[in-house]
CSV table of N, CA and C in Angstrom, one decimal:
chain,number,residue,atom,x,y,z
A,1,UNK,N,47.2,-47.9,6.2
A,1,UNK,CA,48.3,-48.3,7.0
A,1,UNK,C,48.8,-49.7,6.5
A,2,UNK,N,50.2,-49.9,6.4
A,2,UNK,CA,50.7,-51.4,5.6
A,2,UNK,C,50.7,-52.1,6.7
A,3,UNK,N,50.8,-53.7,6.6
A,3,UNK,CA,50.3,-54.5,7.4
A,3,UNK,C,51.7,-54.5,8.4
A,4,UNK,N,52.5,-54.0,8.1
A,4,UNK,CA,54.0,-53.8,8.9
A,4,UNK,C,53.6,-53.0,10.0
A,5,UNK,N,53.0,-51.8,9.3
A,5,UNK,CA,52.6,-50.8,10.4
A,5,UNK,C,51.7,-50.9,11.5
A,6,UNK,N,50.8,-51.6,10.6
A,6,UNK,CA,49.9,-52.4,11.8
A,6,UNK,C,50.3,-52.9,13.1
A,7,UNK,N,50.9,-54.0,12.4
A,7,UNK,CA,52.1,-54.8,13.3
A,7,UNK,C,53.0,-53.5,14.6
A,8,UNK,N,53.5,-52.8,14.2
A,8,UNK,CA,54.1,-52.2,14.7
A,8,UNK,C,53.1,-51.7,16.7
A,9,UNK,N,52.4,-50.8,15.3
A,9,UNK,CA,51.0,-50.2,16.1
A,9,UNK,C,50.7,-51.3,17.3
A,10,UNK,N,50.3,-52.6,16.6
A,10,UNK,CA,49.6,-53.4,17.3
A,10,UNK,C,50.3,-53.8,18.7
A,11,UNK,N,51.5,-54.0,18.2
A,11,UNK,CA,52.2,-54.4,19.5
A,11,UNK,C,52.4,-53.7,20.5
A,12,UNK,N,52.7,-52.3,20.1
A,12,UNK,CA,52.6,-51.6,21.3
A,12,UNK,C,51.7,-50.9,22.1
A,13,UNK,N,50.7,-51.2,21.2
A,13,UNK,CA,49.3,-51.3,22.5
A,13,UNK,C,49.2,-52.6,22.9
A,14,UNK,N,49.5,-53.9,22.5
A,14,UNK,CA,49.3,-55.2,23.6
A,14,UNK,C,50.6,-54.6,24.3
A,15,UNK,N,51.9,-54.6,24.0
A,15,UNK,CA,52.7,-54.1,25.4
A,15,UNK,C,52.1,-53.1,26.1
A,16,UNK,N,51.3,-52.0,26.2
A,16,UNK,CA,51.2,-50.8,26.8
A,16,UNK,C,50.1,-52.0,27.9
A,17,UNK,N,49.0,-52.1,27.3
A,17,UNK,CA,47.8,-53.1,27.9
A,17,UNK,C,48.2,-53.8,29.1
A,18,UNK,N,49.1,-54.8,28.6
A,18,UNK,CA,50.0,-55.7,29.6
A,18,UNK,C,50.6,-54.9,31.1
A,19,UNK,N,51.1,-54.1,30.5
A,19,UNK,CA,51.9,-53.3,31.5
A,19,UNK,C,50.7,-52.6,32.3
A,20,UNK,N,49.6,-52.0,31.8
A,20,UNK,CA,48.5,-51.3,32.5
A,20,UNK,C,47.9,-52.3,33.3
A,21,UNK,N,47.8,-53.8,33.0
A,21,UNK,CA,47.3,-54.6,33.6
A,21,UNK,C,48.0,-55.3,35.1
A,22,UNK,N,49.1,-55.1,34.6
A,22,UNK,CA,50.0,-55.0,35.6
A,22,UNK,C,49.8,-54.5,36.8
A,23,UNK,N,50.0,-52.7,36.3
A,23,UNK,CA,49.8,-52.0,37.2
A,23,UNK,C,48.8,-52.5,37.9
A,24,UNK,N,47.8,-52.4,37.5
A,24,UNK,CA,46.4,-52.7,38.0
A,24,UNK,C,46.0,-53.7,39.0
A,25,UNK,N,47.3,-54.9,38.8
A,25,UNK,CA,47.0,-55.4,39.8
A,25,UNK,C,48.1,-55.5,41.2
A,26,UNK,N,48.6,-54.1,40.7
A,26,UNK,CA,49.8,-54.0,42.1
A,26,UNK,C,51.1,-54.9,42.0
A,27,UNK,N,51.1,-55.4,40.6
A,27,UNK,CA,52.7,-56.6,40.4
A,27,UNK,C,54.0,-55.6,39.9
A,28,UNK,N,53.9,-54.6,39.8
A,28,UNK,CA,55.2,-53.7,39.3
A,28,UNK,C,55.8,-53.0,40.6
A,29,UNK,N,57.3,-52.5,40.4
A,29,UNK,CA,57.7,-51.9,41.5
A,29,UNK,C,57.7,-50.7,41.3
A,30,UNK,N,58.4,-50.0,41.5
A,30,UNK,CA,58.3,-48.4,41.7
A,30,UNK,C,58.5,-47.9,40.2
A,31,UNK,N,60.0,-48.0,39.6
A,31,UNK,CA,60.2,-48.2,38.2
A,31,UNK,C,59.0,-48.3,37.3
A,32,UNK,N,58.9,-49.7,37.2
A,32,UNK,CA,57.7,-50.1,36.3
A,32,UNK,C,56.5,-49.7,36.7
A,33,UNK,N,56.0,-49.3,37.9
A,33,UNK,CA,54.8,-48.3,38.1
A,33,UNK,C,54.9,-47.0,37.6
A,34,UNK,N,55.9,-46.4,37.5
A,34,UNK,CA,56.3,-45.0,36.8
A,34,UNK,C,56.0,-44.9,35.4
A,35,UNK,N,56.5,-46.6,34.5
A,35,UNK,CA,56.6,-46.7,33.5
A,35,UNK,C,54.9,-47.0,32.6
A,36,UNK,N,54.4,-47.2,33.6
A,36,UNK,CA,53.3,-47.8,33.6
A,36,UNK,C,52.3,-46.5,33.5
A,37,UNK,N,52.4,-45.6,34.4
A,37,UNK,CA,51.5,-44.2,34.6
A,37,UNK,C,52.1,-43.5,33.4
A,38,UNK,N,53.1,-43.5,32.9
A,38,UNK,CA,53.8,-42.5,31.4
A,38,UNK,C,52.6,-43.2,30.4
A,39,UNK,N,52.5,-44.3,30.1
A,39,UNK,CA,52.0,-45.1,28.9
A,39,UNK,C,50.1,-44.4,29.3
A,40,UNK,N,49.9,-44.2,30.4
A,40,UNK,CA,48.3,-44.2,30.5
A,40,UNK,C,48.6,-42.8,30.3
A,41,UNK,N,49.3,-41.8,30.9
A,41,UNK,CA,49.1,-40.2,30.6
A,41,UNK,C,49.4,-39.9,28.9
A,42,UNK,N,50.4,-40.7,28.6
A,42,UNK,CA,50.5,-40.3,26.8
A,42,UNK,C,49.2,-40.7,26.0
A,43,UNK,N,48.5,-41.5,26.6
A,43,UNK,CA,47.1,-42.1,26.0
A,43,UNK,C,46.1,-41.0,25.8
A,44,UNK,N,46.1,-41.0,27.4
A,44,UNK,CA,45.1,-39.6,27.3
A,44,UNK,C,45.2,-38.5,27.5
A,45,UNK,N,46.5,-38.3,27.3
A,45,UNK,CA,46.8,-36.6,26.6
A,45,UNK,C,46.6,-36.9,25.2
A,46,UNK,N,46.7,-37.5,24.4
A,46,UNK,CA,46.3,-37.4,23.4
A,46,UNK,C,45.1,-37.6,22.7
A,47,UNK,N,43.9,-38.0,23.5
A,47,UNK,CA,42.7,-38.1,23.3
A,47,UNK,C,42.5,-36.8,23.2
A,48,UNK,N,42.6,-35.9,24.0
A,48,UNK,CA,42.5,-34.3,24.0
A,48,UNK,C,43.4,-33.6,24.7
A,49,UNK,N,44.4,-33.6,23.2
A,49,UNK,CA,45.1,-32.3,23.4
A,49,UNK,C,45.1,-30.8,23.6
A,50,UNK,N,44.1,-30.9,23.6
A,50,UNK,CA,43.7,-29.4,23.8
A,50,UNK,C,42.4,-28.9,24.1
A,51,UNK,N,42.2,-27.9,24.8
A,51,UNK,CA,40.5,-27.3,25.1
A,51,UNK,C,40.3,-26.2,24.9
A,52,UNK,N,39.2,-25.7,24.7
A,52,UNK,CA,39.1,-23.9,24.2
A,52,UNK,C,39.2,-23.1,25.5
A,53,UNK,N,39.6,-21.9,25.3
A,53,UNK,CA,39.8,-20.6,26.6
A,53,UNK,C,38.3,-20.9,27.6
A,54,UNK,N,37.4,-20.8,26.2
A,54,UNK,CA,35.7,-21.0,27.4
A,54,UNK,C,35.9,-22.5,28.2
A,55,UNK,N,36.7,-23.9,27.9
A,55,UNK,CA,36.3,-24.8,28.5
A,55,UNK,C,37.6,-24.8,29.7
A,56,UNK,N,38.6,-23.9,29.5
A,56,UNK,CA,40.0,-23.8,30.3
A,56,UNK,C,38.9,-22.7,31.3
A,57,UNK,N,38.5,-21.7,31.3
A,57,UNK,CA,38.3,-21.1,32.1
A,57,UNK,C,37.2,-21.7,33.1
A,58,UNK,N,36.2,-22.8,32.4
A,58,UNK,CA,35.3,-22.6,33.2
A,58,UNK,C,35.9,-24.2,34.0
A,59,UNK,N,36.7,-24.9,33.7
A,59,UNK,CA,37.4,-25.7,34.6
A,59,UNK,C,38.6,-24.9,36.0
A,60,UNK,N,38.7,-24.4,35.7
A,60,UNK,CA,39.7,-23.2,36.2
A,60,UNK,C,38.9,-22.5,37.4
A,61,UNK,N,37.5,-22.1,36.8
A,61,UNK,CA,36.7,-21.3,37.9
A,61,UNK,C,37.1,-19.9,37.8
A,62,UNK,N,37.0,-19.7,36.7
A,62,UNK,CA,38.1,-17.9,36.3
A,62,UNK,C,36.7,-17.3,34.7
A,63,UNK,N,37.2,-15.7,34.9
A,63,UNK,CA,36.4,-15.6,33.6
A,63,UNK,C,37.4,-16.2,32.1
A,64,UNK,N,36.4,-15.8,31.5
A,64,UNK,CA,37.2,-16.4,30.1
A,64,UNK,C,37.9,-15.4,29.7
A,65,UNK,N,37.6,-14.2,30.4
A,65,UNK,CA,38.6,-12.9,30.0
A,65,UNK,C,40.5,-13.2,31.0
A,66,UNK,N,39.8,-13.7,32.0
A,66,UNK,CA,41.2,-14.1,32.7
A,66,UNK,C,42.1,-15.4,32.0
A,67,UNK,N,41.4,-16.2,31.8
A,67,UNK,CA,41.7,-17.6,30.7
A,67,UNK,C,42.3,-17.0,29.8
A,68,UNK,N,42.1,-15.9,28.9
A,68,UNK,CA,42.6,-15.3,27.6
A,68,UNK,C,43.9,-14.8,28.0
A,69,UNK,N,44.1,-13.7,29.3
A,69,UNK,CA,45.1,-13.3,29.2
A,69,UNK,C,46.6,-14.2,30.2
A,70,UNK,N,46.1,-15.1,30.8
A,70,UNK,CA,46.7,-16.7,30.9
A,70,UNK,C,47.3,-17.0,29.9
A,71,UNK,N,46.4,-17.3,28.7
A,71,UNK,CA,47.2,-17.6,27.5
A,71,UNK,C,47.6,-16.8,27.0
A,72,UNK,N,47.5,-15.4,26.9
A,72,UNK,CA,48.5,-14.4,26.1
A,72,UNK,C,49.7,-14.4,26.7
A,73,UNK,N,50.1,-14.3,28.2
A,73,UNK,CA,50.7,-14.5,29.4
A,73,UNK,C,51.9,-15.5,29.0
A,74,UNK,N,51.5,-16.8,28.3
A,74,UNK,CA,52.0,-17.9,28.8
A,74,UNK,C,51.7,-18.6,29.9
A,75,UNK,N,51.1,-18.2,30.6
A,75,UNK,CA,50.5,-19.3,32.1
A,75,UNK,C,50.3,-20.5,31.6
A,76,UNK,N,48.9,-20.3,30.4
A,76,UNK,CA,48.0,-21.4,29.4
A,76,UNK,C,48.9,-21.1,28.3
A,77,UNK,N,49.4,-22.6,27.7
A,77,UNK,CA,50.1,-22.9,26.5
A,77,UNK,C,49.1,-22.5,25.4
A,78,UNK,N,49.3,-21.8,24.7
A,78,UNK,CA,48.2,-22.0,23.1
A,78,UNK,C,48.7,-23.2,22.7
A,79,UNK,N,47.9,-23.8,21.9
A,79,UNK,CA,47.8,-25.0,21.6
A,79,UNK,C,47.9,-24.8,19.9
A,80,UNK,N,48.7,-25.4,19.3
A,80,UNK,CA,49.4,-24.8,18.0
A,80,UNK,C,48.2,-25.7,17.1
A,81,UNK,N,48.2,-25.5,15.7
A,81,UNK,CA,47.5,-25.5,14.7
A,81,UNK,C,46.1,-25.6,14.7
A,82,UNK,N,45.2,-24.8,16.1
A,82,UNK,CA,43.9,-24.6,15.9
A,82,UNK,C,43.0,-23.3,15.4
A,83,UNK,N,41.8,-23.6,14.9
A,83,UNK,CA,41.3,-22.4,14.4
A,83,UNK,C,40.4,-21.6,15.1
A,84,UNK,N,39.8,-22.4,16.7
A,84,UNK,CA,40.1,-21.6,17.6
A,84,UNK,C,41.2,-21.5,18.5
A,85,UNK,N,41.0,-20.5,19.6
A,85,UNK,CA,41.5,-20.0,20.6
A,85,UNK,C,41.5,-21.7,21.4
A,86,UNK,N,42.3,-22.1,21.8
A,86,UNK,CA,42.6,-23.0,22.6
A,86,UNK,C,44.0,-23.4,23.3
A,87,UNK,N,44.1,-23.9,24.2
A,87,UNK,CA,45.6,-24.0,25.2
A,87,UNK,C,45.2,-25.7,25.1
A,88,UNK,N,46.6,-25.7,26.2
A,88,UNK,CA,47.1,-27.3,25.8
A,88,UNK,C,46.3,-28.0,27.1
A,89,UNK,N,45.9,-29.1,26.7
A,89,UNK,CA,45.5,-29.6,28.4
A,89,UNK,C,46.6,-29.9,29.8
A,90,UNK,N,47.6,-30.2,28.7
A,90,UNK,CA,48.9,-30.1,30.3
A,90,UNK,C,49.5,-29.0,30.5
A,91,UNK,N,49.6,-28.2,30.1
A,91,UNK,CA,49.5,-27.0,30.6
A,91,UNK,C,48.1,-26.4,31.5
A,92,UNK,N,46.9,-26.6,31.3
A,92,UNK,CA,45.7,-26.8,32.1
A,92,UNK,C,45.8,-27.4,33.3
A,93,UNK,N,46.5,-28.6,33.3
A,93,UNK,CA,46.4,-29.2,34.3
A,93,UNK,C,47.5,-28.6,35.3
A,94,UNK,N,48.6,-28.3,34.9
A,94,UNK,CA,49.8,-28.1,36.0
A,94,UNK,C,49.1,-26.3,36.5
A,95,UNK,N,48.4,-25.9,35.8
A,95,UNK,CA,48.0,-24.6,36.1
A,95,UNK,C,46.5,-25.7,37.7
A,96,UNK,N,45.6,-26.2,37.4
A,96,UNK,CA,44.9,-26.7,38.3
A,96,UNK,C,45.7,-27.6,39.8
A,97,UNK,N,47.1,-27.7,39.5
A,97,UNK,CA,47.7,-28.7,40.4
A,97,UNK,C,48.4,-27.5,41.7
């Protein structure tokens, strides 16, 4: 990564930080509390984008044979470029909500 990029990178995790810190301590209003939960959900949806049918089902409380046809279904997103069987975690989640 060139030191530009860095740069780039760098900043917008001290802005995201800031803003979480914020949050944290109850100084944002409704807006910038919104703005605030987007930056922490894009974080960690991307720590794990995705989970296998066996770890979707057994969060789920379903067999993995029901998990499977969920994702055949479209209920559970498949989760694109894996070499297993896996769905997307936000799609997992809105299916748990």
């Amino acid at each position: 990564m060139s030191v530009a990029g860095e740069f780039e990178h760098a900043e917008r995790v001290v802005e995201d930080v800031a803003l979480l810190r914020d949050m944290a301590a109850g100084k944002l209003d409704e807006h910038r509390g919104r703005e605030a939960a987007e930056v922490l959900l894009k974080h960690r949806q991307s720590g794990l984008p995705s989970v296998s049918v066996a770890v979707a089902a057994r969060l789920l409380d379903v067999s993995r044979t029901t998990a499977e046809a969920w994702r055949s279904a479209g209920v559970l997103t498949p989760a694109v470029k894996r070499r297993r069987r896996e769905v997307t975690v936000g799609s997992l989640v809105r299916l748990l909500a």
